[in-house]
JSON list of C-alpha atoms in Angstrom, two decimals:
[
{"chain": "A", "resi": 1, "resn": "MET", "atom": "CA", "xyz": [9.52, -36.01, -12.40]},
{"chain": "A", "resi": 2, "resn": "ASN", "atom": "CA", "xyz": [10.74, -32.57, -12.33]},
{"chain": "A", "resi": 3, "resn": "VAL", "atom": "CA", "xyz": [10.34, -30.94, -15.78]},
{"chain": "A", "resi": 4, "resn": "MET", "atom": "CA", "xyz": [13.08, -28.34, -16.65]},
{"chain": "A", "resi": 5, "resn": "ILE", "atom": "CA", "xyz": [13.43, -25.57, -19.16]},
{"chain": "A", "resi": 6, "resn": "SER", "atom": "CA", "xyz": [17.07, -24.43, -19.81]},
{"chain": "A", "resi": 7, "resn": "GLY", "atom": "CA", "xyz": [17.97, -26.07, -16.56]},
{"chain": "A", "resi": 8, "resn": "ILE", "atom": "CA", "xyz": [15.43, -24.33, -14.38]},
{"chain": "A", "resi": 9, "resn": "PRO", "atom": "CA", "xyz": [12.62, -26.24, -12.82]},
{"chain": "A", "resi": 10, "resn": "ILE", "atom": "CA", "xyz": [9.26, -25.40, -14.50]},
{"chain": "A", "resi": 11, "resn": "SER", "atom": "CA", "xyz": [7.61, -24.96, -10.99]},
{"chain": "A", "resi": 12, "resn": "ASN", "atom": "CA", "xyz": [10.23, -22.02, -10.25]},
{"chain": "A", "resi": 13, "resn": "LEU", "atom": "CA", "xyz": [9.38, -20.40, -13.74]},
{"chain": "A", "resi": 14, "resn": "LEU", "atom": "CA", "xyz": [5.62, -20.65, -12.92]},
{"chain": "A", "resi": 15, "resn": "LYS", "atom": "CA", "xyz": [6.28, -18.97, -9.48]},
{"chain": "A", "resi": 16, "resn": "VAL", "atom": "CA", "xyz": [8.16, -16.11, -11.24]},
{"chain": "A", "resi": 17, "resn": "ARG", "atom": "CA", "xyz": [5.39, -15.69, -13.80]},
{"chain": "A", "resi": 18, "resn": "LYS", "atom": "CA", "xyz": [2.83, -15.37, -10.99]},
{"chain": "A", "resi": 19, "resn": "LEU", "atom": "CA", "xyz": [4.93, -12.84, -9.21]},
{"chain": "A", "resi": 20, "resn": "PHE", "atom": "CA", "xyz": [5.50, -10.90, -12.38]},
{"chain": "A", "resi": 21, "resn": "PHE", "atom": "CA", "xyz": [1.78, -10.70, -13.19]},
{"chain": "A", "resi": 22, "resn": "LEU", "atom": "CA", "xyz": [0.92, -9.89, -9.49]},
{"chain": "A", "resi": 23, "resn": "ASN", "atom": "CA", "xyz": [3.36, -7.10, -9.65]},
{"chain": "A", "resi": 24, "resn": "LEU", "atom": "CA", "xyz": [1.99, -5.90, -13.05]},
{"chain": "A", "resi": 25, "resn": "GLU", "atom": "CA", "xyz": [-1.57, -5.89, -11.62]},
{"chain": "A", "resi": 26, "resn": "LEU", "atom": "CA", "xyz": [-0.35, -3.85, -8.66]},
{"chain": "A", "resi": 27, "resn": "ILE", "atom": "CA", "xyz": [1.60, -1.40, -10.95]},
{"chain": "A", "resi": 28, "resn": "SER", "atom": "CA", "xyz": [-1.45, -0.92, -13.04]},
{"chain": "A", "resi": 29, "resn": "LYS", "atom": "CA", "xyz": [-3.36, 0.38, -10.02]},
{"chain": "A", "resi": 30, "resn": "LEU", "atom": "CA", "xyz": [-0.87, 3.10, -9.02]},
{"chain": "A", "resi": 31, "resn": "PHE", "atom": "CA", "xyz": [-0.62, 6.54, -10.42]},
{"chain": "A", "resi": 32, "resn": "ALA", "atom": "CA", "xyz": [1.55, 9.50, -9.16]},
{"chain": "A", "resi": 33, "resn": "GLY", "atom": "CA", "xyz": [2.72, 12.88, -10.25]},
{"chain": "A", "resi": 34, "resn": "PRO", "atom": "CA", "xyz": [3.70, 16.36, -9.14]},
{"chain": "A", "resi": 35, "resn": "VAL", "atom": "CA", "xyz": [1.16, 18.80, -8.10]},
{"chain": "A", "resi": 36, "resn": "GLY", "atom": "CA", "xyz": [1.62, 21.76, -10.37]},
{"chain": "A", "resi": 37, "resn": "GLU", "atom": "CA", "xyz": [5.15, 22.95, -10.87]},
{"chain": "A", "resi": 38, "resn": "ASP", "atom": "CA", "xyz": [6.21, 21.79, -7.23]},
{"chain": "A", "resi": 39, "resn": "MET", "atom": "CA", "xyz": [8.46, 18.86, -7.69]},
{"chain": "A", "resi": 40, "resn": "PHE", "atom": "CA", "xyz": [8.63, 18.47, -3.90]},
{"chain": "A", "resi": 41, "resn": "HIS", "atom": "CA", "xyz": [4.76, 17.83, -3.61]},
{"chain": "A", "resi": 42, "resn": "TRP", "atom": "CA", "xyz": [3.12, 14.94, -5.36]},
{"chain": "A", "resi": 43, "resn": "GLN", "atom": "CA", "xyz": [-0.20, 13.25, -5.31]},
{"chain": "A", "resi": 44, "resn": "ALA", "atom": "CA", "xyz": [-0.86, 9.44, -5.99]},
{"chain": "A", "resi": 45, "resn": "THR", "atom": "CA", "xyz": [-3.87, 7.41, -6.45]},
{"chain": "A", "resi": 46, "resn": "ILE", "atom": "CA", "xyz": [-3.98, 3.89, -5.46]},
{"chain": "A", "resi": 47, "resn": "MET", "atom": "CA", "xyz": [-6.80, 1.58, -6.49]},
{"chain": "A", "resi": 48, "resn": "GLY", "atom": "CA", "xyz": [-8.03, -0.59, -3.58]},
{"chain": "A", "resi": 49, "resn": "PRO", "atom": "CA", "xyz": [-6.34, -4.22, -4.08]},
{"chain": "A", "resi": 50, "resn": "THR", "atom": "CA", "xyz": [-8.91, -6.67, -5.27]},
{"chain": "A", "resi": 51, "resn": "ASP", "atom": "CA", "xyz": [-8.18, -9.07, -2.51]},
{"chain": "A", "resi": 52, "resn": "SER", "atom": "CA", "xyz": [-9.05, -6.87, 0.35]},
{"chain": "A", "resi": 53, "resn": "PRO", "atom": "CA", "xyz": [-12.03, -4.94, 1.84]},
{"chain": "A", "resi": 54, "resn": "PHE", "atom": "CA", "xyz": [-10.63, -1.88, 0.01]},
{"chain": "A", "resi": 55, "resn": "SER", "atom": "CA", "xyz": [-11.56, -3.39, -3.39]},
{"chain": "A", "resi": 56, "resn": "GLY", "atom": "CA", "xyz": [-13.13, -0.89, -5.75]},
{"chain": "A", "resi": 57, "resn": "GLY", "atom": "CA", "xyz": [-11.95, 2.12, -3.80]},
{"chain": "A", "resi": 58, "resn": "VAL", "atom": "CA", "xyz": [-9.83, 4.87, -5.22]},
{"chain": "A", "resi": 59, "resn": "PHE", "atom": "CA", "xyz": [-7.56, 6.35, -2.48]},
{"chain": "A", "resi": 60, "resn": "LEU", "atom": "CA", "xyz": [-5.83, 9.67, -2.78]},
{"chain": "A", "resi": 61, "resn": "ILE", "atom": "CA", "xyz": [-2.35, 10.13, -1.16]},
{"chain": "A", "resi": 62, "resn": "THR", "atom": "CA", "xyz": [-0.06, 13.18, -0.76]},
{"chain": "A", "resi": 63, "resn": "ILE", "atom": "CA", "xyz": [3.66, 12.85, -1.08]},
{"chain": "A", "resi": 64, "resn": "HIS", "atom": "CA", "xyz": [6.03, 15.54, 0.28]},
{"chain": "A", "resi": 65, "resn": "PHE", "atom": "CA", "xyz": [9.70, 14.95, -0.51]},
{"chain": "A", "resi": 66, "resn": "PRO", "atom": "CA", "xyz": [12.15, 16.64, 1.86]},
{"chain": "A", "resi": 67, "resn": "PRO", "atom": "CA", "xyz": [15.07, 18.75, 0.33]},
{"chain": "A", "resi": 68, "resn": "ASP", "atom": "CA", "xyz": [17.45, 15.84, 1.28]},
{"chain": "A", "resi": 69, "resn": "TYR", "atom": "CA", "xyz": [15.55, 13.15, -0.41]},
{"chain": "A", "resi": 70, "resn": "PRO", "atom": "CA", "xyz": [16.42, 10.32, -1.25]},
{"chain": "A", "resi": 71, "resn": "PHE", "atom": "CA", "xyz": [18.50, 10.34, 1.96]},
{"chain": "A", "resi": 72, "resn": "LYS", "atom": "CA", "xyz": [15.34, 10.96, 3.97]},
{"chain": "A", "resi": 73, "resn": "PRO", "atom": "CA", "xyz": [12.01, 9.35, 3.33]},
{"chain": "A", "resi": 74, "resn": "PRO", "atom": "CA", "xyz": [9.14, 11.31, 1.75]},
{"chain": "A", "resi": 75, "resn": "LYS", "atom": "CA", "xyz": [6.33, 12.19, 4.00]},
{"chain": "A", "resi": 76, "resn": "VAL", "atom": "CA", "xyz": [3.45, 10.15, 2.70]},
{"chain": "A", "resi": 77, "resn": "SER", "atom": "CA", "xyz": [-0.22, 10.34, 3.90]},
{"chain": "A", "resi": 78, "resn": "PHE", "atom": "CA", "xyz": [-3.73, 9.44, 2.87]},
{"chain": "A", "resi": 79, "resn": "LYS", "atom": "CA", "xyz": [-6.26, 12.05, 1.81]},
{"chain": "A", "resi": 80, "resn": "THR", "atom": "CA", "xyz": [-9.09, 9.52, 1.68]},
{"chain": "A", "resi": 81, "resn": "LYS", "atom": "CA", "xyz": [-10.45, 8.25, 4.90]},
{"chain": "A", "resi": 82, "resn": "VAL", "atom": "CA", "xyz": [-9.34, 4.56, 5.57]},
{"chain": "A", "resi": 83, "resn": "PHE", "atom": "CA", "xyz": [-10.46, 2.21, 8.29]},
{"chain": "A", "resi": 84, "resn": "HIS", "atom": "CA", "xyz": [-7.12, 0.42, 8.87]},
{"chain": "A", "resi": 85, "resn": "PRO", "atom": "CA", "xyz": [-4.95, -0.39, 11.90]},
{"chain": "A", "resi": 86, "resn": "ASN", "atom": "CA", "xyz": [-1.89, 1.21, 10.41]},
{"chain": "A", "resi": 87, "resn": "ILE", "atom": "CA", "xyz": [-3.53, 4.38, 9.06]},
{"chain": "A", "resi": 88, "resn": "ASN", "atom": "CA", "xyz": [-4.87, 7.04, 11.39]},
{"chain": "A", "resi": 89, "resn": "SER", "atom": "CA", "xyz": [-7.71, 9.72, 11.04]},
{"chain": "A", "resi": 90, "resn": "ASN", "atom": "CA", "xyz": [-5.01, 12.21, 9.73]},
{"chain": "A", "resi": 91, "resn": "GLY", "atom": "CA", "xyz": [-4.16, 9.70, 7.16]},
{"chain": "A", "resi": 92, "resn": "SER", "atom": "CA", "xyz": [-0.54, 9.13, 8.63]},
{"chain": "A", "resi": 93, "resn": "ILE", "atom": "CA", "xyz": [0.75, 5.71, 7.71]},
{"chain": "A", "resi": 94, "resn": "CYS", "atom": "CA", "xyz": [2.67, 3.49, 10.07]},
{"chain": "A", "resi": 95, "resn": "LEU", "atom": "CA", "xyz": [5.05, 1.69, 7.78]},
{"chain": "A", "resi": 96, "resn": "ASP", "atom": "CA", "xyz": [8.61, 0.85, 8.56]},
{"chain": "A", "resi": 97, "resn": "ILE", "atom": "CA", "xyz": [10.04, 1.84, 5.23]},
{"chain": "A", "resi": 98, "resn": "LEU", "atom": "CA", "xyz": [8.70, 5.39, 5.89]},
{"chain": "A", "resi": 99, "resn": "LYS", "atom": "CA", "xyz": [10.46, 5.58, 9.09]},
{"chain": "A", "resi": 100, "resn": "GLU", "atom": "CA", "xyz": [13.59, 3.55, 10.40]},
{"chain": "A", "resi": 101, "resn": "GLN", "atom": "CA", "xyz": [13.80, 1.10, 7.55]},
{"chain": "A", "resi": 102, "resn": "TRP", "atom": "CA", "xyz": [13.93, 3.77, 4.95]},
{"chain": "A", "resi": 103, "resn": "SER", "atom": "CA", "xyz": [16.79, 3.38, 2.22]},
{"chain": "A", "resi": 104, "resn": "PRO", "atom": "CA", "xyz": [17.84, 5.79, -0.51]},
{"chain": "A", "resi": 105, "resn": "ALA", "atom": "CA", "xyz": [17.61, 2.73, -2.76]},
{"chain": "A", "resi": 106, "resn": "LEU", "atom": "CA", "xyz": [13.73, 2.64, -2.23]},
{"chain": "A", "resi": 107, "resn": "THR", "atom": "CA", "xyz": [11.88, 4.21, -5.08]},
{"chain": "A", "resi": 108, "resn": "LEU", "atom": "CA", "xyz": [8.48, 6.01, -4.95]},
{"chain": "A", "resi": 109, "resn": "SER", "atom": "CA", "xyz": [6.95, 3.05, -6.82]},
{"chain": "A", "resi": 110, "resn": "LYS", "atom": "CA", "xyz": [8.17, 0.50, -4.14]},
{"chain": "A", "resi": 111, "resn": "VAL", "atom": "CA", "xyz": [6.78, 2.89, -1.57]},
{"chain": "A", "resi": 112, "resn": "LEU", "atom": "CA", "xyz": [3.41, 2.87, -3.16]},
{"chain": "A", "resi": 113, "resn": "LEU", "atom": "CA", "xyz": [3.58, -0.96, -3.70]},
{"chain": "A", "resi": 114, "resn": "SER", "atom": "CA", "xyz": [4.37, -1.34, -0.01]},
{"chain": "A", "resi": 115, "resn": "ILE", "atom": "CA", "xyz": [1.27, 0.70, 0.78]},
{"chain": "A", "resi": 116, "resn": "CYS", "atom": "CA", "xyz": [-0.87, -1.50, -1.47]},
{"chain": "A", "resi": 117, "resn": "SER", "atom": "CA", "xyz": [0.62, -4.42, 0.25]},
{"chain": "A", "resi": 118, "resn": "LEU", "atom": "CA", "xyz": [-0.14, -2.86, 3.70]},
{"chain": "A", "resi": 119, "resn": "LEU", "atom": "CA", "xyz": [-3.80, -2.48, 2.72]},
{"chain": "A", "resi": 120, "resn": "THR", "atom": "CA", "xyz": [-4.02, -6.27, 1.80]},
{"chain": "A", "resi": 121, "resn": "ASP", "atom": "CA", "xyz": [-1.98, -7.38, 4.89]},
{"chain": "A", "resi": 122, "resn": "PRO", "atom": "CA", "xyz": [-2.16, -5.11, 7.89]},
{"chain": "A", "resi": 123, "resn": "ASN", "atom": "CA", "xyz": [0.33, -5.18, 10.62]},
{"chain": "A", "resi": 124, "resn": "PRO", "atom": "CA", "xyz": [-1.62, -5.20, 13.77]},
{"chain": "A", "resi": 125, "resn": "GLU", "atom": "CA", "xyz": [1.53, -5.53, 15.94]},
{"chain": "A", "resi": 126, "resn": "ASP", "atom": "CA", "xyz": [2.61, -1.94, 15.01]},
{"chain": "A", "resi": 127, "resn": "PRO", "atom": "CA", "xyz": [-0.61, -0.16, 14.82]},
{"chain": "A", "resi": 128, "resn": "LEU", "atom": "CA", "xyz": [-1.43, 3.69, 14.66]},
{"chain": "A", "resi": 129, "resn": "VAL", "atom": "CA", "xyz": [-4.93, 2.76, 15.75]},
{"chain": "A", "resi": 130, "resn": "PRO", "atom": "CA", "xyz": [-4.91, 0.16, 18.72]},
{"chain": "A", "resi": 131, "resn": "GLU", "atom": "CA", "xyz": [-8.73, -0.33, 18.55]},
{"chain": "A", "resi": 132, "resn": "ILE", "atom": "CA", "xyz": [-8.70, -1.09, 14.87]},
{"chain": "A", "resi": 133, "resn": "ALA", "atom": "CA", "xyz": [-5.72, -3.51, 15.41]},
{"chain": "A", "resi": 134, "resn": "HIS", "atom": "CA", "xyz": [-7.71, -5.12, 18.26]},
{"chain": "A", "resi": 135, "resn": "MET", "atom": "CA", "xyz": [-10.77, -5.67, 15.99]},
{"chain": "A", "resi": 136, "resn": "TYR", "atom": "CA", "xyz": [-8.54, -7.03, 13.14]},
{"chain": "A", "resi": 137, "resn": "LYS", "atom": "CA", "xyz": [-7.08, -9.72, 15.53]},
{"chain": "A", "resi": 138, "resn": "ASN", "atom": "CA", "xyz": [-10.13, -10.62, 17.44]},
{"chain": "A", "resi": 139, "resn": "ASP", "atom": "CA", "xyz": [-13.14, -9.96, 15.00]},
{"chain": "A", "resi": 140, "resn": "ARG", "atom": "CA", "xyz": [-11.94, -10.16, 11.37]},
{"chain": "A", "resi": 141, "resn": "ALA", "atom": "CA", "xyz": [-15.33, -10.27, 9.99]},
{"chain": "A", "resi": 142, "resn": "LYS", "atom": "CA", "xyz": [-16.23, -7.14, 11.64]},
{"chain": "A", "resi": 143, "resn": "TYR", "atom": "CA", "xyz": [-13.01, -5.45, 10.66]},
{"chain": "A", "resi": 144, "resn": "GLU", "atom": "CA", "xyz": [-13.65, -6.40, 7.02]},
{"chain": "A", "resi": 145, "resn": "THR", "atom": "CA", "xyz": [-17.23, -5.16, 7.15]},
{"chain": "A", "resi": 146, "resn": "THR", "atom": "CA", "xyz": [-16.34, -1.92, 8.51]},
{"chain": "A", "resi": 147, "resn": "ALA", "atom": "CA", "xyz": [-13.44, -1.40, 6.17]},
{"chain": "A", "resi": 148, "resn": "ARG", "atom": "CA", "xyz": [-15.67, -2.27, 3.21]},
{"chain": "A", "resi": 149, "resn": "SER", "atom": "CA", "xyz": [-18.26, 0.15, 4.53]},
{"chain": "A", "resi": 150, "resn": "TRP", "atom": "CA", "xyz": [-15.66, 2.98, 4.88]},
{"chain": "A", "resi": 151, "resn": "THR", "atom": "CA", "xyz": [-14.31, 2.21, 1.26]},
{"chain": "A", "resi": 152, "resn": "GLN", "atom": "CA", "xyz": [-17.91, 2.61, -0.12]},
{"chain": "A", "resi": 153, "resn": "LYS", "atom": "CA", "xyz": [-18.54, 5.68, 1.78]},
{"chain": "A", "resi": 154, "resn": "TYR", "atom": "CA", "xyz": [-15.17, 7.51, 1.27]},
{"chain": "A", "resi": 155, "resn": "ALA", "atom": "CA", "xyz": [-13.36, 6.02, -1.66]},
{"chain": "A", "resi": 156, "resn": "MET", "atom": "CA", "xyz": [-16.26, 5.23, -4.01]},
{"chain": "A", "resi": 157, "resn": "GLY", "atom": "CA", "xyz": [-17.97, 8.43, -4.22]}
]
């Protein structure tokens, strides 16, 4: 039997509720604002997602908006060291929406949420650090242990 509320299956309403609370939890872990008076230079803080080896970490991110923003993507990079296949030692982030998939409709909060999602779900098929991508694909336990260790060393101090 399919229970309905206002003609909508209750199972669909429960899915929407779960997504709402997931997004609410993610949003509560993101903070961003301008650095001083420069509206083109921002700093953001992302709390490590609980379902990842980055849990408990506090990650600083710098954001530089180009003069033609929102028609060009912001330059976003990690200041905190992160062991991740899509983030290199300079803090550069390999994320399609920061490159060829950029759209002026994307907001900063969507960009930061995408970075949170990337922490939880790396893309080893488009790595900035191939060695870490190889480890992620072939020895997940070692990857998670190393990422957790880096989080404790660089993002919890």
